[in-house]
Short mmCIF file of C-alpha atoms in Angstrom, two decimals:
data_model
loop_
_atom_site.label_atom_id
_atom_site.label_comp_id
_atom_site.label_asym_id
_atom_site.label_seq_id
_atom_site.Cartn_x
_atom_site.Cartn_y
_atom_site.Cartn_z
CA MET A 1 187.84 154.73 82.09
CA SER A 2 190.73 153.42 79.96
CA LEU A 3 192.11 156.57 78.42
CA ALA A 4 194.45 155.25 75.72
CA ALA A 5 191.95 155.07 72.85
CA LEU A 6 190.15 158.23 73.91
CA LYS A 7 193.38 160.19 74.20
CA ALA A 8 194.30 159.06 70.70
CA HIS A 9 191.00 160.40 69.41
CA ALA A 10 191.49 163.62 71.37
CA ASP A 11 194.97 164.09 69.89
CA ARG A 12 193.58 163.43 66.42
CA LEU A 13 190.69 165.86 66.81
CA GLY A 14 192.29 168.45 69.07
CA GLY A 15 194.11 170.27 66.30
CA ALA A 16 191.36 169.94 63.72
CA SER A 17 189.08 172.80 62.75
CA LEU A 18 185.83 172.43 64.68
CA ARG A 19 184.02 173.91 61.67
CA ASP A 20 185.49 171.14 59.51
CA ILE A 21 184.39 168.50 62.03
CA VAL A 22 180.85 169.88 62.07
CA ASP A 23 180.56 170.35 58.31
CA GLY A 24 182.10 166.92 57.81
CA ARG A 25 179.09 165.29 59.42
CA GLY A 26 177.23 165.91 56.17
CA PRO A 27 173.90 164.08 55.87
CA ALA A 28 174.63 162.41 59.22
CA LEU A 29 174.31 165.75 61.03
CA SER A 30 170.82 164.83 62.21
CA ASP A 31 172.28 161.73 63.87
CA TRP A 32 173.82 164.05 66.46
CA VAL A 33 170.45 165.42 67.60
CA PHE A 34 168.50 163.36 70.15
CA SER A 35 165.04 163.83 71.68
CA ALA A 36 163.09 162.54 74.67
CA ALA A 37 160.48 163.80 77.14
CA GLY A 38 160.02 167.14 75.36
CA ILE A 39 163.76 167.92 75.24
CA GLU A 40 166.10 168.00 72.25
CA LEU A 41 169.84 167.49 72.82
CA ASP A 42 171.95 168.88 69.96
CA LEU A 43 175.56 167.64 70.02
CA THR A 44 176.45 168.73 66.49
CA LYS A 45 178.95 171.36 67.69
CA GLN A 46 181.00 169.02 69.91
CA ARG A 47 184.64 168.26 69.18
CA LEU A 48 184.27 164.59 68.39
CA ASP A 49 183.35 162.46 65.42
CA ALA A 50 181.58 159.15 64.93
CA ASP A 51 184.72 157.13 65.69
CA ALA A 52 185.35 158.99 68.95
CA LEU A 53 181.70 158.64 69.98
CA ALA A 54 181.86 154.92 69.25
CA SER A 55 184.90 154.67 71.53
CA LEU A 56 183.02 156.53 74.26
CA LEU A 57 180.14 154.08 74.02
CA GLU A 58 182.58 151.16 74.08
CA ALA A 59 184.12 152.62 77.23
CA ALA A 60 180.64 152.83 78.75
CA ASP A 61 180.12 149.14 77.99
CA SER A 62 183.49 148.22 79.48
CA LEU A 63 182.55 150.10 82.64
CA GLU A 64 179.24 148.19 82.76
CA LEU A 65 177.29 151.43 82.75
CA ALA A 66 173.99 149.68 82.00
CA HIS A 67 174.48 147.39 84.99
CA HIS A 68 175.26 150.33 87.29
CA ARG A 69 172.21 152.18 85.96
CA ASP A 70 170.00 149.19 86.71
CA THR A 71 171.43 148.98 90.24
CA LEU A 72 170.55 152.64 90.79
CA LEU A 73 167.03 152.30 89.43
CA SER A 74 166.29 149.09 91.36
CA GLY A 75 167.17 150.63 94.72
CA GLY A 76 170.59 149.01 95.13
CA VAL A 77 173.32 150.59 97.24
CA VAL A 78 175.06 153.20 95.07
CA ASN A 79 176.38 155.31 97.95
CA PRO A 80 178.83 152.85 99.53
CA THR A 81 180.51 155.31 101.90
CA GLU A 82 177.17 155.75 103.67
CA GLY A 83 175.70 152.35 102.77
CA ARG A 84 172.63 153.82 101.07
CA PRO A 85 170.63 153.65 97.87
CA ALA A 86 169.67 156.85 96.06
CA LEU A 87 165.88 156.68 95.88
CA HIS A 88 164.93 160.26 95.06
CA MET A 89 163.30 158.90 91.89
CA ALA A 90 160.73 157.12 94.06
CA TYR A 91 158.98 160.48 94.47
CA ARG A 92 158.41 161.02 90.75
CA GLU A 93 154.78 160.87 89.68
CA GLY A 94 153.98 157.33 88.53
CA ALA A 95 157.33 155.91 89.67
CA LYS A 96 157.58 152.15 90.18
CA ILE A 97 160.00 151.35 92.97
CA SER A 98 161.14 148.23 94.72
CA GLY A 99 161.04 147.97 98.49
CA THR A 100 157.71 148.09 100.31
CA ASP A 101 158.98 150.35 103.08
CA ALA A 102 160.16 153.00 100.63
CA ALA A 103 157.00 152.74 98.55
CA ASP A 104 154.76 153.05 101.58
CA LEU A 105 156.71 156.00 102.98
CA VAL A 106 156.59 157.86 99.68
CA ALA A 107 152.86 157.25 99.21
CA ARG A 108 152.10 158.29 102.77
CA THR A 109 154.24 161.43 102.62
CA GLN A 110 152.83 162.53 99.27
CA ALA A 111 149.28 162.11 100.54
CA GLN A 112 150.12 164.13 103.65
CA THR A 113 151.82 167.00 101.83
CA ARG A 114 149.03 167.20 99.24
CA GLU A 115 146.36 167.33 101.94
CA PHE A 116 148.24 170.02 103.86
CA ALA A 117 148.95 172.04 100.71
CA GLN A 118 145.29 171.99 99.76
CA ALA A 119 144.27 173.08 103.25
CA VAL A 120 146.68 176.02 103.13
CA ARG A 121 145.70 177.01 99.59
CA SER A 122 141.97 176.81 100.29
CA GLY A 123 142.30 179.00 103.36
CA THR A 124 140.94 176.36 105.74
CA TYR A 125 144.29 176.15 107.53
CA GLN A 126 144.34 179.26 109.73
CA PRO A 127 146.77 179.02 112.66
CA SER A 128 145.89 182.53 113.84
CA GLY A 129 142.41 182.88 112.40
CA LYS A 130 143.57 184.15 109.01
CA ALA A 131 144.41 182.38 105.77
CA ILE A 132 148.08 181.91 104.89
CA THR A 133 149.22 184.40 102.24
CA ARG A 134 152.99 183.86 102.26
CA VAL A 135 155.12 180.74 102.64
CA VAL A 136 158.76 181.15 103.67
CA ASN A 137 161.06 178.19 102.99
CA ILE A 138 164.05 178.07 105.35
CA GLY A 139 166.77 175.78 104.05
CA ILE A 140 170.19 175.71 102.41
CA GLY A 141 171.89 173.80 99.62
CA GLY A 142 169.46 171.43 97.95
CA SER A 143 166.75 172.43 100.41
CA ASP A 144 166.93 175.94 98.98
CA LEU A 145 168.35 175.90 95.45
CA GLY A 146 165.84 173.39 94.09
CA PRO A 147 162.67 175.02 95.45
CA ARG A 148 163.99 178.48 94.57
CA LEU A 149 164.70 177.48 90.95
CA ILE A 150 161.33 175.78 90.47
CA ALA A 151 159.42 178.65 92.07
CA ASP A 152 160.94 181.09 89.59
CA ALA A 153 160.72 178.83 86.56
CA LEU A 154 157.07 177.86 87.05
CA ALA A 155 155.73 181.09 88.56
CA GLU A 156 153.47 181.60 85.54
CA PHE A 157 151.72 178.31 86.32
CA ALA A 158 150.82 179.22 89.90
CA ASP A 159 147.08 179.29 90.42
CA GLY A 160 146.21 181.61 93.24
CA GLY A 161 148.44 180.08 95.90
CA PRO A 162 150.32 181.92 98.64
CA GLU A 163 153.42 183.91 97.74
CA MET A 164 156.72 182.03 98.12
CA ARG A 165 159.86 183.47 99.73
CA PHE A 166 163.16 181.81 100.63
CA VAL A 167 165.72 182.16 103.42
CA ALA A 168 169.15 180.50 103.20
CA SER A 169 171.75 182.96 104.45
CA LEU A 170 172.96 183.57 108.00
CA ASP A 171 172.86 187.27 107.13
CA PRO A 172 169.91 188.65 109.17
CA SER A 173 168.81 190.73 106.20
CA ASP A 174 167.77 187.56 104.36
CA LEU A 175 164.99 186.86 106.85
CA ARG A 176 164.06 190.53 107.11
CA LEU A 177 163.49 190.69 103.36
CA ALA A 178 161.50 187.44 103.38
CA VAL A 179 158.98 188.73 105.94
CA ASP A 180 158.99 192.37 104.86
CA GLY A 181 155.48 193.74 104.40
CA ALA A 182 153.76 190.55 105.53
CA ASP A 183 151.05 190.18 108.15
CA PRO A 184 152.73 187.85 110.69
CA GLU A 185 149.43 186.06 111.28
CA THR A 186 149.32 185.00 107.61
CA LEU A 187 152.85 183.57 107.41
CA LEU A 188 153.86 179.92 107.25
CA PHE A 189 157.52 178.97 107.73
CA ILE A 190 158.71 175.65 106.32
CA VAL A 191 161.97 174.38 107.82
CA ALA A 192 163.66 172.04 105.34
CA SER A 193 166.50 170.15 107.00
CA LYS A 194 167.10 166.41 106.97
CA SER A 195 169.01 166.50 110.27
CA PHE A 196 167.20 169.51 111.73
CA SER A 197 170.63 170.64 112.88
CA THR A 198 172.14 172.39 109.85
CA GLN A 199 173.54 175.60 111.30
CA GLU A 200 172.20 178.05 108.73
CA THR A 201 168.74 176.49 108.68
CA LEU A 202 168.36 176.06 112.42
CA MET A 203 169.55 179.59 113.19
CA GLY A 204 167.22 180.92 110.50
CA ALA A 205 164.29 179.00 111.99
CA GLU A 206 165.13 180.24 115.49
CA ALA A 207 165.31 183.82 114.23
CA ALA A 208 161.96 183.41 112.46
CA ARG A 209 160.38 182.06 115.64
CA ALA A 210 161.81 184.93 117.69
CA TRP A 211 160.51 187.49 115.20
CA LEU A 212 157.08 185.84 115.05
CA SER A 213 156.81 185.62 118.84
CA ALA A 214 156.62 189.41 118.98
CA HIS A 215 153.44 189.30 116.90
CA VAL A 216 151.73 185.97 117.62
CA PRO A 217 150.78 184.45 121.02
CA ALA A 218 153.02 181.62 122.19
CA ASP A 219 150.26 179.01 121.92
CA ARG A 220 149.88 179.78 118.21
CA LEU A 221 153.55 179.87 117.22
CA GLY A 222 153.79 176.19 116.32
CA GLY A 223 150.90 176.51 113.91
CA HIS A 224 152.96 178.85 111.76
CA PHE A 225 155.67 176.23 111.19
CA ALA A 226 155.98 173.00 109.22
CA ALA A 227 159.07 170.92 108.48
CA ALA A 228 160.61 168.45 106.05
CA SER A 229 162.99 166.40 108.16
CA ALA A 230 164.27 162.96 109.10
CA ALA A 231 164.50 164.11 112.72
CA PRO A 232 160.90 164.55 113.95
CA GLN A 233 162.01 164.57 117.60
CA LYS A 234 164.21 167.61 117.00
CA ALA A 235 161.42 169.31 115.07
CA ALA A 236 159.04 168.59 117.94
CA ALA A 237 161.52 170.01 120.43
CA PHE A 238 161.61 173.15 118.30
CA GLY A 239 157.83 173.37 118.60
CA ILE A 240 156.54 171.91 115.34
CA PRO A 241 153.73 169.37 115.91
CA ALA A 242 154.28 165.87 114.55
CA GLU A 243 151.42 166.15 112.05
CA ARG A 244 153.30 168.95 110.26
CA VAL A 245 156.70 167.22 110.16
CA PHE A 246 156.92 165.49 106.80
CA ASP A 247 159.42 162.68 106.19
CA PHE A 248 162.72 163.52 104.47
CA PRO A 249 164.42 160.08 104.49
CA ASP A 250 168.17 159.55 104.54
CA TRP A 251 168.10 157.80 101.15
CA VAL A 252 167.26 161.12 99.49
CA GLY A 253 170.30 163.34 99.09
CA GLY A 254 169.85 167.03 99.73
CA ARG A 255 170.71 168.07 96.19
CA TYR A 256 168.20 165.52 94.87
CA SER A 257 165.45 166.38 97.35
CA VAL A 258 163.18 168.84 95.54
CA TRP A 259 160.87 165.95 94.59
CA SER A 260 160.30 165.03 98.25
CA ALA A 261 158.67 166.90 101.13
CA VAL A 262 161.38 169.54 100.59
CA GLY A 263 159.13 170.67 97.73
CA LEU A 264 156.28 171.47 100.14
CA SER A 265 156.63 175.22 99.56
CA LEU A 266 156.18 174.54 95.83
CA GLU A 267 153.20 172.28 96.37
CA ILE A 268 151.57 175.08 98.34
CA GLY A 269 152.65 178.02 96.19
CA LEU A 270 152.26 176.45 92.74
CA GLY A 271 149.58 173.92 93.61
CA PRO A 272 149.61 170.12 93.97
CA ASP A 273 148.66 169.57 90.33
CA VAL A 274 151.53 171.68 88.99
CA PHE A 275 153.95 169.93 91.34
CA ALA A 276 152.62 166.55 90.22
CA ALA A 277 153.15 167.50 86.56
CA PHE A 278 156.71 168.54 87.40
CA ARG A 279 157.36 165.12 88.93
CA ALA A 280 155.65 163.39 86.00
CA GLY A 281 158.03 165.05 83.56
CA ALA A 282 160.95 163.75 85.58
CA GLN A 283 159.47 160.26 85.48
CA GLN A 284 159.33 160.43 81.69
CA MET A 285 163.08 161.07 81.66
CA ASP A 286 163.58 158.26 84.20
CA GLN A 287 161.83 155.87 81.84
CA HIS A 288 163.93 157.05 78.91
CA PHE A 289 167.14 156.66 80.94
CA ALA A 290 166.08 153.16 81.99
CA SER A 291 165.08 151.84 78.58
CA ALA A 292 166.67 153.76 75.70
CA PRO A 293 169.78 152.26 74.07
CA LEU A 294 172.94 153.92 75.35
CA ALA A 295 173.65 155.37 71.90
CA GLU A 296 170.29 157.20 71.94
CA ASN A 297 170.01 157.91 75.67
CA LEU A 298 170.09 161.63 76.51
CA PRO A 299 171.51 161.38 80.07
CA VAL A 300 174.07 158.79 78.95
CA LEU A 301 175.21 160.82 75.96
CA LYS A 302 175.35 164.08 77.93
CA GLY A 303 177.34 162.43 80.71
CA LEU A 304 179.77 160.81 78.27
CA ILE A 305 180.26 164.04 76.31
CA ASP A 306 180.92 166.03 79.49
CA ALA A 307 183.41 163.37 80.62
CA TRP A 308 185.06 163.48 77.17
CA ASN A 309 185.46 167.26 77.40
CA ARG A 310 186.83 167.01 80.93
CA VAL A 311 189.13 163.99 80.71
CA ALA A 312 190.12 163.54 77.07
CA LEU A 313 190.20 167.18 75.95
CA GLY A 314 191.18 168.59 79.35
CA TYR A 315 188.59 171.38 79.60
CA PRO A 316 188.34 172.22 83.32
CA SER A 317 184.97 174.01 83.33
CA ARG A 318 181.60 174.16 81.60
CA CYS A 319 179.33 177.17 81.19
CA VAL A 320 175.54 176.88 81.48
CA ALA A 321 173.83 179.61 79.45
CA ALA A 322 170.06 179.54 79.96
CA TYR A 323 168.20 181.67 77.42
CA SER A 324 165.10 182.14 79.54
CA ALA A 325 164.70 184.62 82.37
CA ARG A 326 162.66 182.00 84.21
CA LEU A 327 165.73 179.74 84.28
CA GLY A 328 167.94 182.42 85.80
CA LYS A 329 168.81 180.22 88.78
CA LEU A 330 169.47 177.06 86.75
CA ALA A 331 173.24 177.52 86.68
CA ASP A 332 173.33 177.85 90.48
CA TYR A 333 171.25 174.70 90.86
CA LEU A 334 173.39 172.68 88.45
CA GLN A 335 176.54 174.01 90.06
CA GLN A 336 175.60 172.38 93.35
CA LEU A 337 174.17 169.24 91.76
CA GLU A 338 177.30 168.57 89.73
CA MET A 339 180.14 169.96 91.82
CA GLU A 340 178.97 168.50 95.12
CA SER A 341 178.43 165.17 93.37
CA LEU A 342 181.52 165.01 91.16
CA GLY A 343 184.05 167.11 93.06
CA LYS A 344 185.93 164.02 94.28
CA SER A 345 189.51 162.82 93.93
CA VAL A 346 189.27 159.23 95.18
CA THR A 347 187.56 156.20 93.69
CA LEU A 348 184.84 154.11 95.31
CA ASP A 349 187.47 151.97 97.04
CA GLY A 350 189.35 155.00 98.39
CA ALA A 351 192.25 154.95 95.92
CA PRO A 352 193.40 158.12 94.13
CA ALA A 353 191.19 158.68 91.10
CA PRO A 354 193.08 158.05 87.84
CA THR A 355 191.26 160.87 86.04
CA ALA A 356 190.01 164.33 86.86
CA GLY A 357 186.58 164.51 88.46
CA GLY A 358 183.71 166.68 87.30
CA ALA A 359 184.18 170.11 85.78
CA LEU A 360 183.66 173.47 87.41
CA VAL A 361 180.10 174.48 86.47
CA TRP A 362 179.08 178.12 86.22
CA GLY A 363 176.92 180.40 84.12
CA GLY A 364 173.83 182.57 84.08
CA ALA A 365 170.91 183.73 81.97
CA GLY A 366 171.14 185.13 78.45
CA THR A 367 171.27 187.64 76.90
CA GLU A 368 172.55 189.43 80.01
CA ILE A 369 175.60 187.17 80.21
CA GLN A 370 176.61 188.17 76.69
CA HIS A 371 177.40 191.57 78.19
CA SER A 372 179.52 190.17 81.01
CA PHE A 373 181.61 187.01 80.64
CA PHE A 374 181.00 186.10 76.99
CA GLN A 375 183.93 188.34 76.07
CA TRP A 376 186.13 185.89 78.00
CA LEU A 377 184.48 182.89 76.34
CA HIS A 378 185.18 184.27 72.86
CA GLN A 379 188.68 185.71 73.26
CA GLY A 380 190.09 184.29 76.48
CA LYS A 381 192.92 181.76 76.47
CA ASP A 382 190.82 179.01 78.05
CA ILE A 383 188.40 176.92 76.03
CA VAL A 384 185.13 176.39 77.89
CA PRO A 385 182.35 174.20 76.48
CA VAL A 386 178.98 175.94 76.73
CA ASP A 387 175.57 174.38 77.29
CA PHE A 388 172.92 176.57 75.68
CA ILE A 389 169.50 175.89 77.20
CA GLY A 390 166.51 177.41 75.48
CA VAL A 391 162.92 177.02 74.37
CA LYS A 392 162.17 175.70 70.89
CA ARG A 393 158.88 177.60 70.70
CA HIS A 394 160.78 180.91 70.83
CA PHE A 395 162.26 180.35 67.36
CA ALA A 396 158.83 180.68 65.72
CA SER A 397 157.20 182.94 68.31
CA ALA A 398 154.90 185.77 67.33
CA ASP A 399 156.69 187.86 69.97
CA ALA A 400 159.69 189.60 68.40
CA ARG A 401 161.53 189.57 71.74
CA GLU A 402 161.31 185.79 72.01
CA ARG A 403 162.56 185.39 68.44
CA ALA A 404 165.43 187.76 69.21
CA LEU A 405 166.27 185.73 72.31
CA ALA A 406 166.42 182.55 70.22
CA ALA A 407 168.46 184.30 67.53
CA ASN A 408 170.99 185.48 70.10
CA MET A 409 171.39 181.95 71.44
CA ALA A 410 171.92 180.49 67.97
CA ALA A 411 174.33 183.29 67.06
CA GLN A 412 176.47 182.76 70.14
CA GLY A 413 176.85 179.07 69.36
CA ALA A 414 177.88 179.92 65.81
CA ALA A 415 180.32 182.59 67.00
CA LEU A 416 181.98 180.25 69.47
CA LEU A 417 182.31 177.65 66.73
CA ASP A 418 183.58 179.81 63.88
CA GLY A 419 185.17 182.82 65.53
CA ARG A 420 186.38 185.55 63.20
CA GLN A 421 189.74 186.03 61.55
CA LEU A 422 190.49 189.56 60.33
CA SER A 423 193.42 190.58 58.18
CA GLU A 424 195.71 193.50 58.89
CA ALA A 425 194.95 194.71 55.39
CA ASP A 426 191.33 195.25 56.42
CA GLU A 427 191.70 196.24 60.06
CA GLY A 428 195.27 197.47 60.40
CA GLU A 429 196.92 197.16 63.77
CA LEU A 430 193.57 196.30 65.43
CA ALA A 431 193.15 193.08 63.46
CA SER A 432 194.49 190.86 66.23
CA HIS A 433 192.33 192.63 68.81
CA LYS A 434 189.16 192.08 66.80
CA SER A 435 189.87 188.49 65.81
CA MET A 436 188.36 185.54 67.66
CA PRO A 437 189.85 182.06 67.38
CA GLY A 438 186.60 180.07 67.46
CA GLY A 439 186.83 176.33 67.92
CA ARG A 440 184.81 176.48 71.15
CA PRO A 441 182.43 173.50 71.45
CA SER A 442 178.86 173.81 72.66
CA ALA A 443 175.76 171.73 73.20
CA MET A 444 172.18 172.87 72.93
CA LEU A 445 169.30 171.66 75.07
CA LEU A 446 165.98 172.83 73.66
CA LEU A 447 162.76 172.42 75.62
CA ASP A 448 159.65 172.15 73.44
CA ASP A 449 158.26 174.75 75.84
CA LEU A 450 159.06 175.69 79.41
CA ASN A 451 156.37 174.01 81.51
CA PRO A 452 156.22 171.75 84.58
CA GLN A 453 156.78 168.56 82.59
CA THR A 454 159.78 169.72 80.57
CA LEU A 455 161.40 171.35 83.59
CA GLY A 456 161.06 168.11 85.54
CA ALA A 457 162.58 166.21 82.62
CA LEU A 458 165.45 168.70 82.33
CA ILE A 459 166.41 168.34 85.97
CA ALA A 460 166.10 164.55 85.89
CA LEU A 461 168.30 164.47 82.78
CA HIS A 462 171.05 166.27 84.68
CA GLU A 463 170.64 164.08 87.76
CA HIS A 464 171.14 160.98 85.63
CA LYS A 465 174.00 162.42 83.61
CA VAL A 466 175.80 163.13 86.90
CA PHE A 467 175.40 159.44 87.76
CA VAL A 468 176.86 158.51 84.36
CA GLU A 469 179.88 160.73 84.98
CA GLY A 470 180.31 159.18 88.41
CA VAL A 471 180.56 155.75 86.79
CA VAL A 472 183.07 157.06 84.24
CA TYR A 473 185.28 158.63 86.92
CA GLY A 474 184.82 155.71 89.31
CA ILE A 475 183.66 157.98 92.15
CA ASN A 476 180.68 158.20 94.49
CA PRO A 477 178.35 161.01 93.37
CA TYR A 478 176.07 160.67 96.39
CA ASP A 479 178.25 161.69 99.34
CA GLN A 480 179.75 165.09 100.20
CA TRP A 481 182.38 164.68 102.88
CA GLY A 482 184.11 167.84 101.72
CA VAL A 483 181.22 169.86 103.12
CA GLU A 484 181.76 168.54 106.63
CA LEU A 485 185.24 169.87 107.45
CA GLY A 486 184.17 173.50 107.28
CA LYS A 487 181.29 172.76 109.66
CA VAL A 488 183.67 171.22 112.19
CA LEU A 489 186.11 174.13 112.01
CA THR A 490 183.27 176.66 112.29
CA ALA A 491 182.11 174.97 115.49
CA GLY A 492 185.63 175.19 116.87
CA ILE A 493 185.91 178.89 116.09
CA LEU A 494 182.55 179.63 117.68
CA LYS A 495 183.64 177.79 120.84
CA GLY A 496 186.97 179.59 120.94
CA GLU A 497 188.84 176.32 120.39
CA THR A 498 191.42 177.70 117.96
CA LYS A 499 194.69 176.54 119.49
CA GLU A 500 195.48 174.25 116.56
CA TYR A 501 194.48 176.73 113.87
CA ASP A 502 197.02 178.30 111.53
CA ALA A 503 198.64 181.64 112.34
CA SER A 504 196.77 183.50 109.60
CA THR A 505 193.32 182.40 110.82
CA LYS A 506 194.15 183.15 114.46
CA ALA A 507 195.45 186.59 113.50
CA LEU A 508 192.24 187.28 111.58
CA LEU A 509 190.11 186.41 114.60
CA ASP A 510 192.27 188.52 116.91
CA ARG A 511 192.34 191.48 114.53
CA THR A 512 188.57 191.54 114.09
CA GLY A 513 187.75 191.07 117.76
CA PHE A 514 185.82 187.88 117.15
CA GLY A 515 184.45 186.63 120.44
CA GLY A 516 182.74 183.35 119.54
CA TRP A 517 179.49 182.63 121.32
#
């Protein structure tokens, strides 16, 4: 992105009162609120005006954003370091994709997972003569965060399916808690790993198999496992029959994989119809992203605004405040989606990136977070844009608690915007302690209601806005080489190959008596 014009706008607006900017929108205030696929994006409290937004859209045109978007949606290579397309959208309900092989694989896999999910849910699948009552997903990163978020968010829509539990940590207590109180003969473990070699997932699967072997005869063990993987041979070697290894192709990134066979635990626990509605909502946002003008396009606008806050205004982080208990894990999910995608410092051609990459993303669920880090947001030295995510229905709910939840969300946005200035005449020597500077920008994402369709649309919106930011920064949002180094060093430590390690790390291993394997 050429920064000259944007920096000029940032300098012009940086010292202005945010309240004056917002009030100055006048009758045009409604022009800063955009809607699609059951989601409303309110940008009225952002630190930019019509001229700055016009410059952002001009920058998008100069970067050929529409062309890059079309390349993504048509199955072109958008991950050049690995020579791959990003075809996670092919799994959305009703998606139209190019490439017969991809289309056939998606159709085949979806038919297979639906059939298996229905067999488990109906009780006809009985590996040890009993119906499955609990499904345990073993995975990490996108193979865990996505299913875990969706399971929580859509729990109210589950229709009599097995209970869902999740294992991600190497800490043995994670598995113990997941199987606690269960009849081993009614458990199904789903191993979600593209390579079927991810350390945390493979060790978790091995521990689950060892635990189960104490309760289930050896010839039945395999029946209690299924997998989502691109390595069926490794899954077979583990003991999972081929008919229960569902394709997880290499053109689906882990953090974009919840739509694929990685969502099998959801298809079983929530039901195939709920999972299909979730994917259909995402497809609605895909269609909006593909066809809406850039100036009215929710993912485009959100990506450009986040890039503006990061690059032009220099805000290093963004807070996600979800005002719904069911979205309690949304910040964790978006943290991985955005930071693993945009945490890069080189451009597509390997040159140093001329701008900062994506922001640090963090947050939690309101109103609990108002009693933890909101103090820092209001009176800390750093300015952090906040994304408020809520449910529009709550504002007019008959339930006083839902109305109070909505009121709290609206009040926090107003407080961050306006702050409070108190005079010493009124407050004495405590005036400065009780004052808040305000001027903190925020955006609001309102779902018409929280249901499978709007949740799917919300996640797809963020997937696409990450792509938009990747274009702005000139980086590849679909690789994650930074994850690999730690894996290599871990393997060296476990093998005792630490000769080249730094003195501090070697001293730590000596002091703690670490013995490797």
